[in-house]
Structures are given as C-alpha cells and as structure tokens.
XYZ file of C-alpha atoms in Angstrom:
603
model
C -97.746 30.022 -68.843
C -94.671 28.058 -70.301
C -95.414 24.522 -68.568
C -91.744 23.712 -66.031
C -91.175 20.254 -67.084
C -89.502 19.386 -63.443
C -91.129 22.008 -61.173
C -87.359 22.582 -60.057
C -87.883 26.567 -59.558
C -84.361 27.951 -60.358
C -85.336 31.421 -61.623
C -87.691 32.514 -59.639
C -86.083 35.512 -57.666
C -87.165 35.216 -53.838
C -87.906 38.884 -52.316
C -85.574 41.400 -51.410
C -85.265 41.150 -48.003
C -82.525 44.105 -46.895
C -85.578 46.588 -47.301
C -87.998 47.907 -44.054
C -90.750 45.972 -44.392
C -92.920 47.309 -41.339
C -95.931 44.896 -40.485
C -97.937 46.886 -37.538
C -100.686 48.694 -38.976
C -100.425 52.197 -37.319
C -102.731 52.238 -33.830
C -105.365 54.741 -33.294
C -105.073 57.046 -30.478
C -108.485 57.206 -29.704
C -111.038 54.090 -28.517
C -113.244 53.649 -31.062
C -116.122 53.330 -28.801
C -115.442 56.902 -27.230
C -117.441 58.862 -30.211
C -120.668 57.781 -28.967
C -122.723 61.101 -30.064
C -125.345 60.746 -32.160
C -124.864 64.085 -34.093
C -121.759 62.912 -35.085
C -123.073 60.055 -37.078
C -124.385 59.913 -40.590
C -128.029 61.782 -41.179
C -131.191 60.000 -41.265
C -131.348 58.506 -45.156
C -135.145 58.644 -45.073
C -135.371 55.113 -46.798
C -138.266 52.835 -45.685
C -137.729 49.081 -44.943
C -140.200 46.072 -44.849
C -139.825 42.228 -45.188
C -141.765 41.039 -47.879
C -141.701 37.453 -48.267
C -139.024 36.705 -45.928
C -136.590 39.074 -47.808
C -136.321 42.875 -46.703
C -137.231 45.313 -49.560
C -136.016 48.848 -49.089
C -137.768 52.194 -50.490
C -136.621 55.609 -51.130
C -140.069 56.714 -48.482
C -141.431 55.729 -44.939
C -144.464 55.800 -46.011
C -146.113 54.363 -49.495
C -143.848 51.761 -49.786
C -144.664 50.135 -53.014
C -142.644 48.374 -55.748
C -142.693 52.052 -58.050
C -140.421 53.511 -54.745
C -137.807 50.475 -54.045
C -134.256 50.737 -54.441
C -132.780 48.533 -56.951
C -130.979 46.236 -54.505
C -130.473 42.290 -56.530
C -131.035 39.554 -54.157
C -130.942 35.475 -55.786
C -134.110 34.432 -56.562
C -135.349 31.824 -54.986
C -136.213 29.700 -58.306
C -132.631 30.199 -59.221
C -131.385 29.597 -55.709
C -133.225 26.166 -55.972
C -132.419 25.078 -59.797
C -128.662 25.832 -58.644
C -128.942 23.446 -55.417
C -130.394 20.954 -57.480
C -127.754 20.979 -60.012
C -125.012 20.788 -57.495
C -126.989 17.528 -56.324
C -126.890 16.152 -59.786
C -123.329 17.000 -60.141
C -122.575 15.324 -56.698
C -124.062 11.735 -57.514
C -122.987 12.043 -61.350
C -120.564 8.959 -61.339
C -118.249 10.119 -64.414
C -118.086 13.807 -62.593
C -116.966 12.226 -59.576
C -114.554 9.689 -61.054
C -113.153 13.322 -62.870
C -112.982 14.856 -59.216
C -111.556 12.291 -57.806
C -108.665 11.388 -59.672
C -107.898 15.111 -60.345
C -107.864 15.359 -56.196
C -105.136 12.453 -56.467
C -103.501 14.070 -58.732
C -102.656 17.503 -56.539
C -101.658 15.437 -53.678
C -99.253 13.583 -55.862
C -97.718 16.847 -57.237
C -97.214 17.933 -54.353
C -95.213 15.477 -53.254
C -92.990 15.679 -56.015
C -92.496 19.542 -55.326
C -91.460 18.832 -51.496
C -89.030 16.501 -52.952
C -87.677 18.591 -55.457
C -88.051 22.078 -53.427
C -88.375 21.471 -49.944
C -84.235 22.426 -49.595
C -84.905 25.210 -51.333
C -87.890 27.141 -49.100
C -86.303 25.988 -46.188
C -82.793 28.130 -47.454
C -84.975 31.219 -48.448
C -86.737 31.125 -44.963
C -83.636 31.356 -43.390
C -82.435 34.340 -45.263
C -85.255 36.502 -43.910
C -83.938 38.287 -41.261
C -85.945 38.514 -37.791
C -89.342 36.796 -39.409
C -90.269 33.171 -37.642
C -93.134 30.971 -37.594
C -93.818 32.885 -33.917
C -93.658 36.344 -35.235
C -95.979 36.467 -38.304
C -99.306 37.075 -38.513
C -101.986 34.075 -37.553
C -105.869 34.610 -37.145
C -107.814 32.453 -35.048
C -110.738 32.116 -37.811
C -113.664 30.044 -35.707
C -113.453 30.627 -32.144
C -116.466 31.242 -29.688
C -116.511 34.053 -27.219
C -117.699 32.056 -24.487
C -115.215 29.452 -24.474
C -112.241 31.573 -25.556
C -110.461 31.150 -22.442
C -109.002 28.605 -21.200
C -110.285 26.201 -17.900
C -107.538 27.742 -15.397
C -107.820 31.164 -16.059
C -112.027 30.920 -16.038
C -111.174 29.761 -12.825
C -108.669 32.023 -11.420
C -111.550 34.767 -12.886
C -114.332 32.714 -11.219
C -112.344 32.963 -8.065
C -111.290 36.810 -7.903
C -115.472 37.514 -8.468
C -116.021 35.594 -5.318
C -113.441 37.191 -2.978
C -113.766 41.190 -4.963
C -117.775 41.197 -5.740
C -119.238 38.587 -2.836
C -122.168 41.333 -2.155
C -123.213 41.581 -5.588
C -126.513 40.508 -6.939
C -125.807 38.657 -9.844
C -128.820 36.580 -10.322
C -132.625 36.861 -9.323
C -134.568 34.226 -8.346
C -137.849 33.605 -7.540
C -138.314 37.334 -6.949
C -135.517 37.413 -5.177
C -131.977 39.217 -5.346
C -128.606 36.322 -5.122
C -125.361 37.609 -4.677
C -122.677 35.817 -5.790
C -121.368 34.566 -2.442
C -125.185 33.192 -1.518
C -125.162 31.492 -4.935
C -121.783 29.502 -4.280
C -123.241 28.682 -0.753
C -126.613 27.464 -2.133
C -123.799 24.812 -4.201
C -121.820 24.102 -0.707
C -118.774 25.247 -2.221
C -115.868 28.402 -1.232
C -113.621 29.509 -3.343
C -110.670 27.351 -1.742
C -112.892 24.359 -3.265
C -112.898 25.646 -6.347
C -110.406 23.448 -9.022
C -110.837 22.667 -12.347
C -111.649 19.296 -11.562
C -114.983 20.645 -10.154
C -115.308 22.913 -12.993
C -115.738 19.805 -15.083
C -115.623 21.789 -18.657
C -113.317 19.581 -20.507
C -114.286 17.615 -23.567
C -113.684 13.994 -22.991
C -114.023 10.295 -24.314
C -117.478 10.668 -23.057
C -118.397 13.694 -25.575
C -117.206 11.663 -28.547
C -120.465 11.690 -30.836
C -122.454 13.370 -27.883
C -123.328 16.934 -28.488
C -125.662 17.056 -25.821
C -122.811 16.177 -23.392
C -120.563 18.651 -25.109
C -123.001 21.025 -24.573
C -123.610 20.727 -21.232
C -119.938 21.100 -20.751
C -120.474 24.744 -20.968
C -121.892 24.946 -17.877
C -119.097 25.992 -14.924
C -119.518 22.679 -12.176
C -122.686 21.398 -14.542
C -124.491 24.321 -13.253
C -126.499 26.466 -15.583
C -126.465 29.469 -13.217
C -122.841 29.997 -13.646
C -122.902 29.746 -17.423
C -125.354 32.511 -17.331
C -123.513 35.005 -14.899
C -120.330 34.240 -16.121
C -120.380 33.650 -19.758
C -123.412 34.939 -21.024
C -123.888 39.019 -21.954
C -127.642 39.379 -21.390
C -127.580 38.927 -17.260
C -128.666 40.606 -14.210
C -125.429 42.253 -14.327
C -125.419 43.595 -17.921
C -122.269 40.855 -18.965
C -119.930 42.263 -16.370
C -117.955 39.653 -15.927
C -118.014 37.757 -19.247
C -116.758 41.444 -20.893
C -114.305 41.537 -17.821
C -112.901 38.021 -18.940
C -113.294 38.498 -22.551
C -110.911 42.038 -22.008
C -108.591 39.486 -20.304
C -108.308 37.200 -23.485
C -107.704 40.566 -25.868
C -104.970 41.960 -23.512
C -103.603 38.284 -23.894
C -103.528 38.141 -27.816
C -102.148 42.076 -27.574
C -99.124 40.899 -25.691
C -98.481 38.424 -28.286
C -98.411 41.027 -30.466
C -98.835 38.395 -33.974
C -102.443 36.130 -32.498
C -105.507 37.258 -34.107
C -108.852 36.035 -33.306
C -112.360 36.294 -34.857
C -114.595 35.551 -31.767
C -118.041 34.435 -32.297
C -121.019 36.101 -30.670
C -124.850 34.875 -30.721
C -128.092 36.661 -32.129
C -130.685 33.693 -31.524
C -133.835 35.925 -33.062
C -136.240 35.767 -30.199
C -136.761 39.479 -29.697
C -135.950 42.710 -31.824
C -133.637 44.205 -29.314
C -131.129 41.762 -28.975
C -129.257 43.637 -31.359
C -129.002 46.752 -29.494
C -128.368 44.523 -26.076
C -125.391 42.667 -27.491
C -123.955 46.317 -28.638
C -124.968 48.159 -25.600
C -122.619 45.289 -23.461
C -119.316 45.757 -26.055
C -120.042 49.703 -26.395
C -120.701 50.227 -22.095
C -117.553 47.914 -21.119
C -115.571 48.875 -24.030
C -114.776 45.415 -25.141
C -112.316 46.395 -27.862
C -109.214 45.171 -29.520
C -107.001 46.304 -32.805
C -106.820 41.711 -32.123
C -110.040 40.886 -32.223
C -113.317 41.333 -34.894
C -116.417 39.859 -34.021
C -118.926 37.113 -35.909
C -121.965 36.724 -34.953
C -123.866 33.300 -35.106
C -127.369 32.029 -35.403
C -128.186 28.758 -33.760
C -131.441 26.825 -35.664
C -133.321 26.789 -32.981
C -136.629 28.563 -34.269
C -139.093 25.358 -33.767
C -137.711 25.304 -29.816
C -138.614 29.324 -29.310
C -141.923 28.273 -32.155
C -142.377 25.560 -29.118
C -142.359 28.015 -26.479
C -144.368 30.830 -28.234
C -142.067 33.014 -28.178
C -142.417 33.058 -32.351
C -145.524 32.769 -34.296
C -143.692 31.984 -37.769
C -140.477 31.429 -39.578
C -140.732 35.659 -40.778
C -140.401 36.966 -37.454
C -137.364 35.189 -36.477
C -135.799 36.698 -39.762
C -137.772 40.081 -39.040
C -135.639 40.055 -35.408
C -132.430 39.457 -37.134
C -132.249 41.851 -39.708
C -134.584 44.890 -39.194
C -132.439 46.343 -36.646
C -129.339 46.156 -39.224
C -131.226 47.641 -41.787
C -132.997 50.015 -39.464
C -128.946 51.573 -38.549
C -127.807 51.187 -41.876
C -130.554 53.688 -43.079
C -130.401 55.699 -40.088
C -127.194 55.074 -37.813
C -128.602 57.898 -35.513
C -131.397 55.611 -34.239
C -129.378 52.819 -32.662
C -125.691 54.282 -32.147
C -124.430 51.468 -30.353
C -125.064 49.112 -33.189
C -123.680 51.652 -35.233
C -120.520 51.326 -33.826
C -120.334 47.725 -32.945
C -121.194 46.791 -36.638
C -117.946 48.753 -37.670
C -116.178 45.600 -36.229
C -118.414 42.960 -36.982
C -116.805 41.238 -40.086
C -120.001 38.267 -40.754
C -122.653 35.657 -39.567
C -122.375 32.336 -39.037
C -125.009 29.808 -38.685
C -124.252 27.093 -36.129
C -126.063 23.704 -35.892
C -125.983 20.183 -34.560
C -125.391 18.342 -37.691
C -125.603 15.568 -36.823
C -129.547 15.549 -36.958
C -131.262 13.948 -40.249
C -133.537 16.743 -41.900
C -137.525 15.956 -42.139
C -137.884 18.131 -44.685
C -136.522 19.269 -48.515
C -136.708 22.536 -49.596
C -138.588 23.053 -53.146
C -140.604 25.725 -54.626
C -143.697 23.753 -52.691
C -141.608 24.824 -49.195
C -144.067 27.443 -47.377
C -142.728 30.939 -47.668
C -141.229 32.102 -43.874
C -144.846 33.976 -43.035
C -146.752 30.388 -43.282
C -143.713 28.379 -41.813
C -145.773 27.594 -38.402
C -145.246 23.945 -37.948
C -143.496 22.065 -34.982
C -140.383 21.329 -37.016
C -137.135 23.589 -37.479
C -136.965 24.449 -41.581
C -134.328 22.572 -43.372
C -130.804 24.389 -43.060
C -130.635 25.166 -46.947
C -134.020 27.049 -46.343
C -132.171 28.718 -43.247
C -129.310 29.395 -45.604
C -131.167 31.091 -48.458
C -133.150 33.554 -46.532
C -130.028 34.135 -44.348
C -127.918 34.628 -47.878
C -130.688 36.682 -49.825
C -131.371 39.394 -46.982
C -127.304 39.684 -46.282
C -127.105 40.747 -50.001
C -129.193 43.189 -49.994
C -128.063 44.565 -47.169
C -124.846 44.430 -48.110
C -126.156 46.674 -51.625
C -127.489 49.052 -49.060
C -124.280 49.231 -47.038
C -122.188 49.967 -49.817
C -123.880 52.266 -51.422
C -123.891 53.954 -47.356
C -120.232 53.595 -47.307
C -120.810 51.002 -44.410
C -118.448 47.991 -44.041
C -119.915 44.840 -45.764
C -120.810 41.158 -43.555
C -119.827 38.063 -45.236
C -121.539 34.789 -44.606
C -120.211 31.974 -43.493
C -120.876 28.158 -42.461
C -119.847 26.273 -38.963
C -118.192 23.404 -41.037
C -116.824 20.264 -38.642
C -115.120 17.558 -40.127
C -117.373 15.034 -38.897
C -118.839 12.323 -41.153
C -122.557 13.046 -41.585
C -125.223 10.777 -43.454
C -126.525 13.495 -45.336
C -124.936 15.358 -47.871
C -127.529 18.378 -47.200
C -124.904 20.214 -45.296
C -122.588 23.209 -47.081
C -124.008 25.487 -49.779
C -123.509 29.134 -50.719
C -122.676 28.724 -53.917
C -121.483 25.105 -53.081
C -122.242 25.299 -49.046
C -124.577 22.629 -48.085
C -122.327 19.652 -48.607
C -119.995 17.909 -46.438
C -116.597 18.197 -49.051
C -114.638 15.043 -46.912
C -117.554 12.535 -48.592
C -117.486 14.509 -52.247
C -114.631 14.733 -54.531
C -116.804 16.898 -56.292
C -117.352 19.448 -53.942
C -113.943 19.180 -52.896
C -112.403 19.913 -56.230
C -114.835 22.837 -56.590
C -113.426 24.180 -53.109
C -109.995 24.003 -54.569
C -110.690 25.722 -58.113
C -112.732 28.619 -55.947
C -110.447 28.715 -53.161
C -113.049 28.640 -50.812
C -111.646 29.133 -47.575
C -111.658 26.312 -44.541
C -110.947 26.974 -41.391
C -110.204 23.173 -39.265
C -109.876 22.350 -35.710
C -108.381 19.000 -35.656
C -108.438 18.931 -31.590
C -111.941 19.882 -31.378
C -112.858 17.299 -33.528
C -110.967 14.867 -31.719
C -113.232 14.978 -29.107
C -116.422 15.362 -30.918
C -116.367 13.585 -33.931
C -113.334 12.329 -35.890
C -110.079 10.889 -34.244
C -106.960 13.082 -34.888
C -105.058 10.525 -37.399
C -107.919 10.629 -39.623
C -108.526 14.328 -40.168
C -108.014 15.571 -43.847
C -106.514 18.612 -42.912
C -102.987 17.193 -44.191
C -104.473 15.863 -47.317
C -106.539 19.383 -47.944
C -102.874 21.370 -47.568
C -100.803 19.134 -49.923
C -103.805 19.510 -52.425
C -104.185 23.491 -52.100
C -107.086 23.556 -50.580
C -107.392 27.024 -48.495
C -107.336 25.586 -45.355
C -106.495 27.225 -42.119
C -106.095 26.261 -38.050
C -108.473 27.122 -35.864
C -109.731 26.378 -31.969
C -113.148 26.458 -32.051
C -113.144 25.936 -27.548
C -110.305 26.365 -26.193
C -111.752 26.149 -22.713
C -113.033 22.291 -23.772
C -110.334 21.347 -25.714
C -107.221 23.429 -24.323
C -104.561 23.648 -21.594
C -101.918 26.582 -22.378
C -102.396 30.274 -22.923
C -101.925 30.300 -26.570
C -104.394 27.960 -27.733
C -103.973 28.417 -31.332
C -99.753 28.118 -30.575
C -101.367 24.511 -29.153
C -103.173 23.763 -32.179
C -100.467 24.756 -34.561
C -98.182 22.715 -32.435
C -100.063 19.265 -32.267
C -100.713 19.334 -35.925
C -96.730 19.895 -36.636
C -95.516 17.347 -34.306
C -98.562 14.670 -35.913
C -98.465 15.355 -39.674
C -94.606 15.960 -39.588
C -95.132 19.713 -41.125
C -92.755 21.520 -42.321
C -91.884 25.539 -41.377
C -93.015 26.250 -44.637
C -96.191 24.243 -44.478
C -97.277 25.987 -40.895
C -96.562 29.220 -42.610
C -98.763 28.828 -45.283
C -101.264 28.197 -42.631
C -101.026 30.812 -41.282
C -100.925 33.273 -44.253
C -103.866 31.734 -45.522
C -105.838 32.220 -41.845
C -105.264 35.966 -42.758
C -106.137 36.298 -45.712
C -109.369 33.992 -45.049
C -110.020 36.077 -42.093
C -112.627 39.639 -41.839
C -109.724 41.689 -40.825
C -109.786 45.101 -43.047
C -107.742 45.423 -46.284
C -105.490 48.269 -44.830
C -104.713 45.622 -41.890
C -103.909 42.866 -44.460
C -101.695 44.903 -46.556
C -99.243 45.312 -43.298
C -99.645 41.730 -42.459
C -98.877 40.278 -45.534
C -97.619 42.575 -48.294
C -99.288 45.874 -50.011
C -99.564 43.142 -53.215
C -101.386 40.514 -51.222
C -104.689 40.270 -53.308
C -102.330 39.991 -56.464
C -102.461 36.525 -57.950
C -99.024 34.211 -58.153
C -95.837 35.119 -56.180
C -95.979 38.958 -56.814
C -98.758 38.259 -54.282
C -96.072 37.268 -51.454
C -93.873 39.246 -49.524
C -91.533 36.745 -47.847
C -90.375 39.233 -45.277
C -93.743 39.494 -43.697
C -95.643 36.100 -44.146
C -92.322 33.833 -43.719
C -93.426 31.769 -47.260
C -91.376 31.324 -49.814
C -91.938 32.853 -53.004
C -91.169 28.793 -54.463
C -94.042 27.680 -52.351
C -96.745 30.729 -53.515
C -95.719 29.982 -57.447
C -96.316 26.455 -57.327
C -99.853 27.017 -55.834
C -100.565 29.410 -58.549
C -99.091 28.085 -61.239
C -101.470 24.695 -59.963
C -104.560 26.279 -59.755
C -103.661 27.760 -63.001
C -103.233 24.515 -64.830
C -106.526 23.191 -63.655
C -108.381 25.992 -64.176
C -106.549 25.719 -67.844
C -107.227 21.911 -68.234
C -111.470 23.001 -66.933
C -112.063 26.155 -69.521
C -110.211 23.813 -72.477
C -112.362 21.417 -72.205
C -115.097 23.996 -72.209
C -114.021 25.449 -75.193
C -112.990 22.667 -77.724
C -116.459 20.688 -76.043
C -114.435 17.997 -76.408
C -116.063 15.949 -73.785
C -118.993 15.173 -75.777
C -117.247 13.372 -78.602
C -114.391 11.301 -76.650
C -114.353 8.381 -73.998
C -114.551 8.695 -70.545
C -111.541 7.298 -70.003
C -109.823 9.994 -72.581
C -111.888 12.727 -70.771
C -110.066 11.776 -67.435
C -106.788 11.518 -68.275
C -104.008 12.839 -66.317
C -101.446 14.090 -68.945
C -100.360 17.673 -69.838
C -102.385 19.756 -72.143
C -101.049 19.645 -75.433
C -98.985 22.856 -76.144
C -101.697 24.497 -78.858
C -104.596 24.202 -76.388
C -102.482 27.425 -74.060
C-alpha cells in the first residue's frame, strides 16, 4: 500500500516467460449434444413451482404448495428494489455528488496519462520479451453479438445462393395453405440466383439509419423482404431453422479456424408461448449447433403491449410465466425437457433488448400494478421489466446451485447513444445511461462493472465515431471491452471483431498494450467457464493486482495490471476514509473534493 511517488514501476518483476504456459483448454472427444437420453440425466427433484406475484416460488411438493413447504430461495424485495432506485436517482441529480464524480473521473484520465508517459517504453519492452504471444494470438471474446446478423453480407449471400441451386424443391415457406419452395419464392420476387448481389441484398447500415431504428430494423430483412428473414435467419420456420443453423455452423467453423475469436451470440425468447423454450433447444440440440467458440445469450425484446395488442397475452404474469416456468420446470426435473437440459449447459445469461430511444409513460412505484393486473395498452416501464426479470433469475439461480446446474447472469443491451432519459441502466446501478452521469460512471469504475462497446455500430445508429467514450472509459479503467453487435450491417471482412479492433487502433492511436487489455478484459467480462478462463488468461486470473496476470498468455504487462490495481485501490481507499473519519459532514465542499494524496496515517 506504500503510495509510488512517480508511478515509475522499477521493481515490479514482469513474469517468467521461459516456462510452458499452454492456453487451449483440453477438447472433449465427444459432442456434447450426443448424450441425449433421458435416463442419463439427473432424477426428478419432486419440487413444485408456481409464480406468485410475478416471482416464481418453489416448494419441496407438487401438490399443497403453501408458504409452510417453500424452499428458502432470497429474491430483492420489491420495496427495497424501489427505495434503492430511488436513491440512485437522488445520488444522480445531487450536485456536490456529481461535482465529486466528476472531478474524480478527470482525475483517472489524467493519471493515466502520466503513466503512458512514464511507462509506455517499458510495457512495450516486456511485450516483446514474450515469446510467440501477439495481439493476433491471445484470447478475445466477442461479448454482444446477435445470431442473426453474425455473418457477414457476402457470405449470407454466397449461403443464400448455394440454398437456391442445392435445395430449389424444398418447401420452405407456406402460404395461404399452400406449400413454396424456395425456387417458386425467388420467382414470385423476379429474381435467379445470378441476380443475386449484395447490392440487392440491401442489409447495410447507412447514413439513412442514423437515429432511425425502424430503418435499421428493417435492414434485417434479405432484399427488404420479410420472407427471407424468416427462412433464412429465423429458427422457428417451416423448415425447423435449417438453414440459419447451417449458416450459424459456418460462422463457428470460422472462429475455430482462428483458433483465439470467441463469441457470445445472442438468441431471442420473446414470451408469447410456453414452448419456445423447448423449440429454440430442439433447433441447437437436432442440428448440433455447437462450438468449444461460442456460448449463447438469450434476449428478451419489450414487446409485451404489441403481443397484449394482438391477444396473444392477457397480462404482464404470463409473459414472465412463458419465460421462466420452463427453466424452472428442467432445473427441478431435467428429465422432462432434455433438450433444454442440455442447451442451458451453454447458455451463460439474458439480455433484455429495447429501442431506447422511446420516452417511458410510466414510473414504477409501489402504486405500479403487480404483473397479474398489468393489462393496459402500454409496455411496463423497463425498470419494472428489469426487476421481475432480476428477482426470478435469482431465485433460480438459488435453485440451480443448490442442483449443481450452471448459473445465468443478467445483463443490459447498453448503446452509447445519448438518450433524454436517464431511466435506462440499473441492476444494482443499471437503468442509467453512464456517458450523461459522472456518478454512475464513477460507480462503474469502483465496481468494475463490465462494458462491452461497439463504436462502428454506433456509428451508424447513434453517435459518430470521434465522439465515442470508449477511449476516455479505457484511460480511466473503466472495464470496457470491443464488441460487434451486426456484423452483417456494419461489416465487410471475415473477422469482424479483427475489424473492430482495427478501426478503433488506427482512430484513437492505441497502443499494443491498450488493445490487449481489451481484449483480456472481453474474457474475463465474458460467460465462458472458469476452467476455460484459467487457460486463457492465467490459473491466478480472479486474483486481484498483477499476481492476477500472466503475461505469457494475455500479452499485458504486469506494469499495466499494477497500475490499474493499485488505482482502483487508492479510490476505493480515498471512498471507505472518508466513510470512516465521517469527515464529510464537518468540512467544505471544496475540502471534501480535493484531489491530493491521502495523508499517510489515514492507510
């Protein structure tokens, strides 16, 4: 804890780096999907389920479930959940708190400038004593990616064009009654395969989608036809997802060739039905879409007052009721929906995707309905979204654990647009927008809270390249990652993330060291198992400070992980001071903000 008066880090040794320091986690022999027997899967735990005010309760019977036979599984309480949101909307307008933030925020960025001028020489020298290890040969996830737009536009359209000339006869589509093969639903178009370019595709995000999501998201349709998108891209089709699991094999073979590309592809539940659960497994179990490269996430879009609309839902319950009976239904008894059983082994979260660009109608309070009375017209706020999402997750994530299952983490779609409301990033802190609030930003950095950007996505939705944060978030120590997001709107090579990685370099004027950290923070931001983090970036990884690093797999220098720790420390030290002496209640503000070190008896 001894401060460094320069931050010129002489004895600090780097990493031996003469030692074998293997980083491919061994591969099983057998397909994970091939086990597909029942019998072989945990017994029936004879535990009851039922939602009870939009939250799922669990009991040790099927029958007489009452509150003498429930399993002790915590959830947040939804007077808590609210008191906490409301205090993290005080703290965000509170003028001295943000002053505090804010100046603390310039602070980091300035420190880190003085440690790139005093240290850059020297993590540049201990890169280039690691034998073999590059920026192109250690490990990168791609940490918010969608499934449907993984691929790029040219090799959709080489796919789009094998279907037509291997599978012309097929019925892909019904309509009106009717069986469509694929070549009489090009023909019904006027267009042959030889047509066929990606200029007629017409996916590409351009100055026209700039602060239009409803052009963007028509953009997902192959030559603006909605047909397409649905026999192509979509898993739940006449043809059971054939092609979209063909393509989406493609894309894993792809990242398995570049051995070090990781991706986290996002798949939808949209809560219309209770077996789209076992539909979306069924499609990855039956075409075996697996790879050691890939885990799956699986979004909810908001769209409960369009299906409310349509009458497909009566109430806010049964969308939640859709969503996460069947995961509690396997978790209790895997035996009764194997597919999900086995497909949940690689699902890693749930995401909750959004337009947010939309103003909200309504505030959540203790005066909210509860999800069984939520019938009107209009789509619940998103932090009433979030805390039924967030409570049920937890407990099944009690019931999981104590099962032995693997655990789901939450997560938020977070764009770096500029929104008029400040409703939007919460869980503990997710409902804000953290570009607008030095508050929330600071609280991002002492929690390390994990943000995954794509700078070229927003580019072309919502915030010009030169004035994305993502540079500022880095030099502050922020945990901030690359990502895609659509690489068939937004990308034109074969490695899209290689693209991203390679923009942002040549624009902010990164440094090796810089896209390194990027990437090591990716993983360790990422679902991907323990065991498989361990190879990627050191058996120590999860340790704090530069004990944490191993230089021969992540490429960092051990200069760059102490100065990030020893940071963090320092504010976390200046934070729990002030906590503890309560000196903030008998000096000025001006005192209270001040810049300077600790004094030495405060350590």
């Amino acid at each position: 804890m001894k401060p460094l008066d320069l931050r010129v880090y002489e004895d600090i040794p780097e990493t031996p780096v003469d030692a074998d320091a293997p980083v491919h986690p061994p591969v099983s022999e057998t397909h994970p999907y091939d086990n597909q027997d029942p019998k072989n899967m945990p017994a029936d735990t004879g535990y009851g389920c039922k939602m009870v005010d939009g939250v799922v309760h669990v009991y040790t019977k099927k029958t007489n479930m009452d509150k003498s036979a429930e399993l002790d599984l915590p959830y947040p309480d939804l007077k808590e959940y609210i008191a906490d949101m409301n205090v993290m909307m005080a703290l965000i307008i509170n003028g001295p708190v943000k002053s505090f933030c804010y100046r603390r925020l310039q602070y980091l960025s300035s420190k880190f400038q003085m440690h790139i001028l005093l240290n850059e020489m020297k993590e540049l020298a201990a890169q280039k004593k690691v034998p073999h290890r590059d920026f192109y040969n250690i490990r990168k996830v791609d940490t918010h990616i969608h499934a449907s737009s993984c691929m790029n536009q040219k090799h959709l359209l080489r796919f789009i064009k094998r279907a037509m000339k291997k599978y012309p006869g097929e019925i892909v589509h019904i309509e009106r009654g009717r069986g469509q093969t694929l070549k009489e639903v090009f023909e019904t178009m006027n267009l042959t395969a030889f047509d066929l370019s990606v200029d007629t595709l017409d996916m590409h995000a351009d100055r026209n989608t700039f602060h239009r999501f409803d052009k963007f998201n028509a953009k997902y349709n192959p030559i603006g036809e909605s047909i397409l998108r649905e026999i192509f891209i979509k898993t739940d089709n006449h043809i059971e997802g054939k092609y979209f699991a063909h393509i989406i094999k493609e894309v894993m073979y792809d990242l398995e060739e570049s051995k070090y590309q990781n991706s986290e592809l996002r798949l939808s539940i949209y809560g219309r039905s209770r077996d789209e659960w076992d539909k979306l497994a069924q499609w990855a179990v039956k075409h075996r879409v697996y790879s050691d490269n890939v885990r799956w996430l699986i979004q909810v879009p908001r769209l409960f007052d369009v299906y409310h609309t349509k009458k497909q839902l009566a109430n806010f319950q049964e969308m939640l009721e859709n969503i996460f009976m069947p995961l509690f239904e396997v978790t209790i008894n895997p035996r009764s929906h194997p597919e999900l059983h086995l497909f949940l082994e690689h699902v890693v979260g749930f995401d909750s995707v959004d337009d947010e660009s939309k103003p909200e109608h309504h505030i959540f309070n203790l005066d909210s309905p509860l999800p069984v009375d939520w019938t009107e017209e209009d789509n619940p706020p998103y932090s009433y979204y979030l805390y039924y999402t967030y409570a049920n997750m937890t407990v099944l994530n009690h019931l999981r654990r104590y099962e032995g299952e693997n655990l789901l983490v939450l997560l938020k779609r977070k764009t770096q647009r500029c929104t008029s409301s400040c409703i939007y990033l919460f869980v503990p802190f997710a409902l804000f927008d953290i570009h607008q609030a030095p508050v929330l930003q600071y609280l991002y950095y002492l929690a390390q809270v994990g943000i995954a950007m794509s700078p070229l996505s927003n580019n072309s939705l919502f915030l010009s390249y030169h004035r994305n944060p993502l540079p500022e978030y880095l030099s502050r120590g922020l945990m901030v990652s690359l990502s895609t997001d659509d690489p068939l709107q937004f990308h034109f090579t074969k490695e899209p993330l290689m693209e991203e990685y390679s923009i942002a370099t040549q624009v902010w004027k990164l440094s090796s060291c810089d896209m390194c950290e990027l990437a090591r923070n990716s993983v360790l931001m990422s679902g991907f198992s323990h065991k498989a983090k361990s190879y990627w970036l050191g058996p120590s990884y999860s340790r704090e400070g530069p004990e944490s690093n191993d230089i021969r797999r992540t490429n960092v220098p051990d200069i760059r992980v102490a100065y990030r720790s020893e940071t963090l420390l320092e504010e976390l030290q200046l934070i729990t001071h002030a906590v503890r002496t309560e000196e903030l209640d008998t000096i000025d503000e001006e005192d209270s903000l001040s810049m300077g070190p600790l004094p030495a008896g405060g350590r």
